[in-house]
Amino acid sequence: MKTQLIDTSRIEAMMAQLKSAATRPQGGVNPVATDAGTTSTKKVGFGEALKASLDQVNQTQQKSEQLGQAFMMGDDKVSLSDVMISMQKANINFQATVQVRNKLVSAYHDIMNMQV
């Protein structure tokens, strides 16, 4: 059984992506003006960024499922290649998410085992 499907550089890249998503304003909202007249962006916590990432993975999987069902129902607008590509994207997103989860659990265990 393979225990490491994605190398650590890809996990680190995904973590960097999560951090950049956390600093980006959500929904195209313009930066909020403060009393001093300067602009600042709303800080997004790690939990919110993680939830947004998981929601995106969920949406990818649902889209893949919908395309598969449309193809099985005989929809001429959906090709087999579109269905297969969508399923592979959903699978890759899910596998990357599992690897990030594994890395987070490992980091949690490392922190909990530290001597204070």
PDB file of N, CA, C and O in Angstrom, residues 56-93:
ATOM      1  N   GLN A  56     -14.958  23.755  -2.168  1.00  0.00           N
ATOM      2  CA  GLN A  56     -14.569  23.706  -3.569  1.00  0.00           C
ATOM      3  C   GLN A  56     -14.387  22.253  -4.029  1.00  0.00           C
ATOM      4  O   GLN A  56     -14.813  21.893  -5.126  1.00  0.00           O
ATOM      5  N   VAL A  57     -13.783  21.424  -3.200  1.00  0.00           N
ATOM      6  CA  VAL A  57     -13.625  20.004  -3.521  1.00  0.00           C
ATOM      7  C   VAL A  57     -14.994  19.351  -3.641  1.00  0.00           C
ATOM      8  O   VAL A  57     -15.250  18.577  -4.576  1.00  0.00           O
ATOM      9  N   ASN A  58     -15.895  19.680  -2.735  1.00  0.00           N
ATOM     10  CA  ASN A  58     -17.246  19.133  -2.773  1.00  0.00           C
ATOM     11  C   ASN A  58     -17.971  19.541  -4.052  1.00  0.00           C
ATOM     12  O   ASN A  58     -18.636  18.726  -4.691  1.00  0.00           O
ATOM     13  N   GLN A  59     -17.839  20.806  -4.444  1.00  0.00           N
ATOM     14  CA  GLN A  59     -18.474  21.275  -5.671  1.00  0.00           C
ATOM     15  C   GLN A  59     -17.921  20.545  -6.893  1.00  0.00           C
ATOM     16  O   GLN A  59     -18.676  20.203  -7.808  1.00  0.00           O
ATOM     17  N   THR A  60     -16.621  20.306  -6.909  1.00  0.00           N
ATOM     18  CA  THR A  60     -16.000  19.579  -8.018  1.00  0.00           C
ATOM     19  C   THR A  60     -16.550  18.164  -8.106  1.00  0.00           C
ATOM     20  O   THR A  60     -16.865  17.673  -9.194  1.00  0.00           O
ATOM     21  N   GLN A  61     -16.712  17.526  -6.953  1.00  0.00           N
ATOM     22  CA  GLN A  61     -17.251  16.172  -6.950  1.00  0.00           C
ATOM     23  C   GLN A  61     -18.716  16.150  -7.386  1.00  0.00           C
ATOM     24  O   GLN A  61     -19.127  15.260  -8.129  1.00  0.00           O
ATOM     25  N   GLN A  62     -19.495  17.125  -6.935  1.00  0.00           N
ATOM     26  CA  GLN A  62     -20.899  17.180  -7.338  1.00  0.00           C
ATOM     27  C   GLN A  62     -21.045  17.445  -8.832  1.00  0.00           C
ATOM     28  O   GLN A  62     -21.898  16.845  -9.501  1.00  0.00           O
ATOM     29  N   LYS A  63     -20.207  18.332  -9.370  1.00  0.00           N
ATOM     30  CA  LYS A  63     -20.244  18.621 -10.809  1.00  0.00           C
ATOM     31  C   LYS A  63     -19.901  17.365 -11.595  1.00  0.00           C
ATOM     32  O   LYS A  63     -20.535  17.060 -12.615  1.00  0.00           O
ATOM     33  N   SER A  64     -18.895  16.630 -11.125  1.00  0.00           N
ATOM     34  CA  SER A  64     -18.503  15.394 -11.784  1.00  0.00           C
ATOM     35  C   SER A  64     -19.657  14.389 -11.778  1.00  0.00           C
ATOM     36  O   SER A  64     -19.938  13.742 -12.790  1.00  0.00           O
ATOM     37  N   GLU A  65     -20.312  14.274 -10.644  1.00  0.00           N
ATOM     38  CA  GLU A  65     -21.459  13.360 -10.526  1.00  0.00           C
ATOM     39  C   GLU A  65     -22.586  13.771 -11.467  1.00  0.00           C
ATOM     40  O   GLU A  65     -23.193  12.926 -12.132  1.00  0.00           O
ATOM     41  N   GLN A  66     -22.862  15.064 -11.540  1.00  0.00           N
ATOM     42  CA  GLN A  66     -23.923  15.551 -12.426  1.00  0.00           C
ATOM     43  C   GLN A  66     -23.596  15.280 -13.889  1.00  0.00           C
ATOM     44  O   GLN A  66     -24.473  14.885 -14.667  1.00  0.00           O
ATOM     45  N   LEU A  67     -22.326  15.510 -14.276  1.00  0.00           N
ATOM     46  CA  LEU A  67     -21.931  15.231 -15.655  1.00  0.00           C
ATOM     47  C   LEU A  67     -22.067  13.740 -15.968  1.00  0.00           C
ATOM     48  O   LEU A  67     -22.523  13.363 -17.049  1.00  0.00           O
ATOM     49  N   GLY A  68     -21.664  12.892 -15.012  1.00  0.00           N
ATOM     50  CA  GLY A  68     -21.790  11.451 -15.206  1.00  0.00           C
ATOM     51  C   GLY A  68     -23.237  11.027 -15.374  1.00  0.00           C
ATOM     52  O   GLY A  68     -23.564  10.213 -16.244  1.00  0.00           O
ATOM     53  N   GLN A  69     -24.115  11.585 -14.568  1.00  0.00           N
ATOM     54  CA  GLN A  69     -25.532  11.253 -14.672  1.00  0.00           C
ATOM     55  C   GLN A  69     -26.120  11.744 -15.986  1.00  0.00           C
ATOM     56  O   GLN A  69     -26.911  11.051 -16.624  1.00  0.00           O
ATOM     57  N   ALA A  70     -25.721  12.949 -16.405  1.00  0.00           N
ATOM     58  CA  ALA A  70     -26.217  13.488 -17.674  1.00  0.00           C
ATOM     59  C   ALA A  70     -25.761  12.616 -18.839  1.00  0.00           C
ATOM     60  O   ALA A  70     -26.526  12.344 -19.773  1.00  0.00           O
ATOM     61  N   PHE A  71     -24.518  12.149 -18.783  1.00  0.00           N
ATOM     62  CA  PHE A  71     -24.010  11.273 -19.842  1.00  0.00           C
ATOM     63  C   PHE A  71     -24.770   9.953 -19.869  1.00  0.00           C
ATOM     64  O   PHE A  71     -25.125   9.454 -20.941  1.00  0.00           O
ATOM     65  N   MET A  72     -25.028   9.385 -18.683  1.00  0.00           N
ATOM     66  CA  MET A  72     -25.756   8.112 -18.619  1.00  0.00           C
ATOM     67  C   MET A  72     -27.194   8.264 -19.104  1.00  0.00           C
ATOM     68  O   MET A  72     -27.767   7.315 -19.630  1.00  0.00           O
ATOM     69  N   MET A  73     -27.763   9.453 -18.929  1.00  0.00           N
ATOM     70  CA  MET A  73     -29.135   9.686 -19.382  1.00  0.00           C
ATOM     71  C   MET A  73     -29.208   9.952 -20.888  1.00  0.00           C
ATOM     72  O   MET A  73     -30.289  10.073 -21.447  1.00  0.00           O
ATOM     73  N   GLY A  74     -28.045  10.053 -21.530  1.00  0.00           N
ATOM     74  CA  GLY A  74     -28.016  10.207 -22.978  1.00  0.00           C
ATOM     75  C   GLY A  74     -27.985  11.650 -23.454  1.00  0.00           C
ATOM     76  O   GLY A  74     -28.325  11.924 -24.599  1.00  0.00           O
ATOM     77  N   ASP A  75     -27.568  12.577 -22.605  1.00  0.00           N
ATOM     78  CA  ASP A  75     -27.479  13.980 -22.997  1.00  0.00           C
ATOM     79  C   ASP A  75     -26.395  14.141 -24.062  1.00  0.00           C
ATOM     80  O   ASP A  75     -25.244  13.768 -23.856  1.00  0.00           O
ATOM     81  N   ASP A  76     -26.774  14.689 -25.237  1.00  0.00           N
ATOM     82  CA  ASP A  76     -25.826  14.847 -26.334  1.00  0.00           C
ATOM     83  C   ASP A  76     -24.809  15.953 -26.085  1.00  0.00           C
ATOM     84  O   ASP A  76     -23.775  16.009 -26.746  1.00  0.00           O
ATOM     85  N   LYS A  77     -25.071  16.838 -25.143  1.00  0.00           N
ATOM     86  CA  LYS A  77     -24.169  17.950 -24.857  1.00  0.00           C
ATOM     87  C   LYS A  77     -22.970  17.529 -24.007  1.00  0.00           C
ATOM     88  O   LYS A  77     -22.006  18.271 -23.889  1.00  0.00           O
ATOM     89  N   VAL A  78     -23.049  16.350 -23.407  1.00  0.00           N
ATOM     90  CA  VAL A  78     -21.987  15.871 -22.524  1.00  0.00           C
ATOM     91  C   VAL A  78     -21.246  14.731 -23.206  1.00  0.00           C
ATOM     92  O   VAL A  78     -21.843  13.730 -23.580  1.00  0.00           O
ATOM     93  N   SER A  79     -19.941  14.900 -23.375  1.00  0.00           N
ATOM     94  CA  SER A  79     -19.141  13.844 -24.001  1.00  0.00           C
ATOM     95  C   SER A  79     -18.479  13.000 -22.919  1.00  0.00           C
ATOM     96  O   SER A  79     -18.319  13.428 -21.774  1.00  0.00           O
ATOM     97  N   LEU A  80     -18.075  11.811 -23.319  1.00  0.00           N
ATOM     98  CA  LEU A  80     -17.414  10.903 -22.388  1.00  0.00           C
ATOM     99  C   LEU A  80     -16.103  11.498 -21.886  1.00  0.00           C
ATOM    100  O   LEU A  80     -15.766  11.367 -20.705  1.00  0.00           O
ATOM    101  N   SER A  81     -15.384  12.183 -22.764  1.00  0.00           N
ATOM    102  CA  SER A  81     -14.111  12.779 -22.345  1.00  0.00           C
ATOM    103  C   SER A  81     -14.334  13.857 -21.286  1.00  0.00           C
ATOM    104  O   SER A  81     -13.547  13.975 -20.340  1.00  0.00           O
ATOM    105  N   ASP A  82     -15.410  14.639 -21.410  1.00  0.00           N
ATOM    106  CA  ASP A  82     -15.721  15.649 -20.390  1.00  0.00           C
ATOM    107  C   ASP A  82     -16.006  14.988 -19.043  1.00  0.00           C
ATOM    108  O   ASP A  82     -15.562  15.469 -17.998  1.00  0.00           O
ATOM    109  N   VAL A  83     -16.734  13.894 -19.081  1.00  0.00           N
ATOM    110  CA  VAL A  83     -17.062  13.168 -17.850  1.00  0.00           C
ATOM    111  C   VAL A  83     -15.795  12.604 -17.210  1.00  0.00           C
ATOM    112  O   VAL A  83     -15.577  12.757 -16.000  1.00  0.00           O
ATOM    113  N   MET A  84     -14.940  11.998 -18.011  1.00  0.00           N
ATOM    114  CA  MET A  84     -13.721  11.397 -17.476  1.00  0.00           C
ATOM    115  C   MET A  84     -12.770  12.458 -16.919  1.00  0.00           C
ATOM    116  O   MET A  84     -12.185  12.271 -15.853  1.00  0.00           O
ATOM    117  N   ILE A  85     -12.638  13.577 -17.613  1.00  0.00           N
ATOM    118  CA  ILE A  85     -11.773  14.662 -17.126  1.00  0.00           C
ATOM    119  C   ILE A  85     -12.315  15.216 -15.818  1.00  0.00           C
ATOM    120  O   ILE A  85     -11.563  15.443 -14.864  1.00  0.00           O
ATOM    121  N   SER A  86     -13.622  15.400 -15.765  1.00  0.00           N
ATOM    122  CA  SER A  86     -14.246  15.910 -14.545  1.00  0.00           C
ATOM    123  C   SER A  86     -14.043  14.952 -13.379  1.00  0.00           C
ATOM    124  O   SER A  86     -13.744  15.372 -12.258  1.00  0.00           O
ATOM    125  N   MET A  87     -14.172  13.663 -13.637  1.00  0.00           N
ATOM    126  CA  MET A  87     -13.974  12.671 -12.578  1.00  0.00           C
ATOM    127  C   MET A  87     -12.526  12.644 -12.112  1.00  0.00           C
ATOM    128  O   MET A  87     -12.263  12.511 -10.911  1.00  0.00           O
ATOM    129  N   GLN A  88     -11.584  12.778 -13.022  1.00  0.00           N
ATOM    130  CA  GLN A  88     -10.176  12.793 -12.638  1.00  0.00           C
ATOM    131  C   GLN A  88      -9.840  14.040 -11.823  1.00  0.00           C
ATOM    132  O   GLN A  88      -9.091  13.971 -10.854  1.00  0.00           O
ATOM    133  N   LYS A  89     -10.402  15.194 -12.221  1.00  0.00           N
ATOM    134  CA  LYS A  89     -10.180  16.419 -11.444  1.00  0.00           C
ATOM    135  C   LYS A  89     -10.712  16.263 -10.027  1.00  0.00           C
ATOM    136  O   LYS A  89     -10.067  16.651  -9.053  1.00  0.00           O
ATOM    137  N   ALA A  90     -11.918  15.698  -9.913  1.00  0.00           N
ATOM    138  CA  ALA A  90     -12.509  15.489  -8.590  1.00  0.00           C
ATOM    139  C   ALA A  90     -11.656  14.538  -7.765  1.00  0.00           C
ATOM    140  O   ALA A  90     -11.436  14.765  -6.569  1.00  0.00           O
ATOM    141  N   ASN A  91     -11.145  13.489  -8.388  1.00  0.00           N
ATOM    142  CA  ASN A  91     -10.309  12.518  -7.686  1.00  0.00           C
ATOM    143  C   ASN A  91      -9.004  13.157  -7.221  1.00  0.00           C
ATOM    144  O   ASN A  91      -8.576  12.959  -6.086  1.00  0.00           O
ATOM    145  N   ILE A  92      -8.368  13.940  -8.087  1.00  0.00           N
ATOM    146  CA  ILE A  92      -7.113  14.599  -7.721  1.00  0.00           C
ATOM    147  C   ILE A  92      -7.344  15.584  -6.588  1.00  0.00           C
ATOM    148  O   ILE A  92      -6.562  15.643  -5.627  1.00  0.00           O
ATOM    149  N   ASN A  93      -8.423  16.373  -6.677  1.00  0.00           N
ATOM    150  CA  ASN A  93      -8.741  17.316  -5.599  1.00  0.00           C
ATOM    151  C   ASN A  93      -8.954  16.587  -4.273  1.00  0.00           C
ATOM    152  O   ASN A  93      -8.474  17.028  -3.232  1.00  0.00           O
TER     153      ASN A  93
END
